[in-house]
């Protein structure tokens, strides 16, 4: 039961990454540290709906 999610940068709000997550293991929104090419640094990326 994996679903596709989109990750958006918390600084510039751009949607940079797409990934899969397990709805059973992570029912809440996930947050990851990823590289944002517009901010040119590693920032926190949060799951969007």
CSV table of N, CA and C in Angstrom, one decimal, residues 7-11 16-19 30-46:
chain,number,residue,atom,x,y,z
A,7,UNK,N,7.2,16.3,-2.8
A,7,UNK,CA,7.9,17.1,-1.7
A,7,UNK,C,8.2,18.5,-2.2
A,8,UNK,N,7.8,19.5,-1.3
A,8,UNK,CA,8.0,20.9,-1.7
A,8,UNK,C,9.0,21.5,-0.7
A,9,UNK,N,9.8,22.4,-1.2
A,9,UNK,CA,10.8,23.1,-0.3
A,9,UNK,C,10.0,24.0,0.6
A,10,UNK,N,10.4,24.1,1.9
A,10,UNK,CA,9.7,24.9,2.9
A,10,UNK,C,10.2,26.4,2.8
A,11,UNK,N,11.3,26.6,2.1
A,11,UNK,CA,11.7,28.0,1.9
A,11,UNK,C,11.1,28.7,0.7
A,16,UNK,N,9.8,20.1,-5.8
A,16,UNK,CA,11.0,19.6,-6.4
A,16,UNK,C,11.1,18.1,-6.6
A,17,UNK,N,10.6,17.4,-5.7
A,17,UNK,CA,10.8,15.9,-5.7
A,17,UNK,C,9.5,15.2,-5.7
A,18,UNK,N,9.5,13.9,-6.2
A,18,UNK,CA,8.4,13.0,-6.1
A,18,UNK,C,9.0,11.7,-5.6
A,19,UNK,N,8.3,11.1,-4.7
A,19,UNK,CA,8.7,9.8,-4.1
A,19,UNK,C,7.5,9.0,-3.7
A,30,UNK,N,5.4,13.4,5.6
A,30,UNK,CA,6.8,13.2,5.8
A,30,UNK,C,7.6,14.5,5.5
A,31,UNK,N,8.8,14.6,6.1
A,31,UNK,CA,9.7,15.7,5.9
A,31,UNK,C,11.1,15.2,5.8
A,32,UNK,N,11.8,15.7,4.7
A,32,UNK,CA,13.1,15.2,4.4
A,32,UNK,C,14.0,16.4,4.1
A,33,UNK,N,15.3,16.2,4.3
A,33,UNK,CA,16.3,17.2,4.0
A,33,UNK,C,16.8,16.9,2.6
A,34,UNK,N,16.5,17.7,1.6
A,34,UNK,CA,16.9,17.5,0.2
A,34,UNK,C,17.5,18.8,-0.4
A,35,UNK,N,18.2,18.6,-1.5
A,35,UNK,CA,18.8,19.8,-2.2
A,35,UNK,C,17.8,20.5,-3.0
A,36,UNK,N,17.7,21.8,-2.9
A,36,UNK,CA,16.8,22.6,-3.7
A,36,UNK,C,17.7,23.4,-4.7
A,37,UNK,N,17.4,23.2,-6.0
A,37,UNK,CA,18.3,23.9,-6.9
A,37,UNK,C,18.0,25.4,-7.1
A,38,UNK,N,16.8,25.8,-6.6
A,38,UNK,CA,16.5,27.2,-6.6
A,38,UNK,C,17.1,28.0,-5.4
A,39,UNK,N,17.1,27.3,-4.3
A,39,UNK,CA,17.7,27.9,-3.1
A,39,UNK,C,19.2,27.7,-3.1
A,40,UNK,N,19.7,26.7,-3.9
A,40,UNK,CA,21.1,26.3,-3.9
A,40,UNK,C,21.6,25.8,-2.6
A,41,UNK,N,20.8,25.1,-1.8
A,41,UNK,CA,21.3,24.6,-0.6
A,41,UNK,C,20.4,23.4,-0.2
A,42,UNK,N,20.8,22.7,0.9
A,42,UNK,CA,20.0,21.6,1.4
A,42,UNK,C,18.9,22.3,2.3
A,43,UNK,N,17.7,22.0,2.1
A,43,UNK,CA,16.6,22.6,2.9
A,43,UNK,C,15.6,21.5,3.3
A,44,UNK,N,14.7,21.7,4.1
A,44,UNK,CA,13.7,20.8,4.5
A,44,UNK,C,12.6,20.8,3.5
A,45,UNK,N,12.3,19.6,3.0
A,45,UNK,CA,11.2,19.4,2.0
A,45,UNK,C,10.1,18.7,2.7
A,46,UNK,N,8.8,19.2,2.6
A,46,UNK,CA,7.7,18.6,3.2
A,46,UNK,C,6.7,18.0,2.2
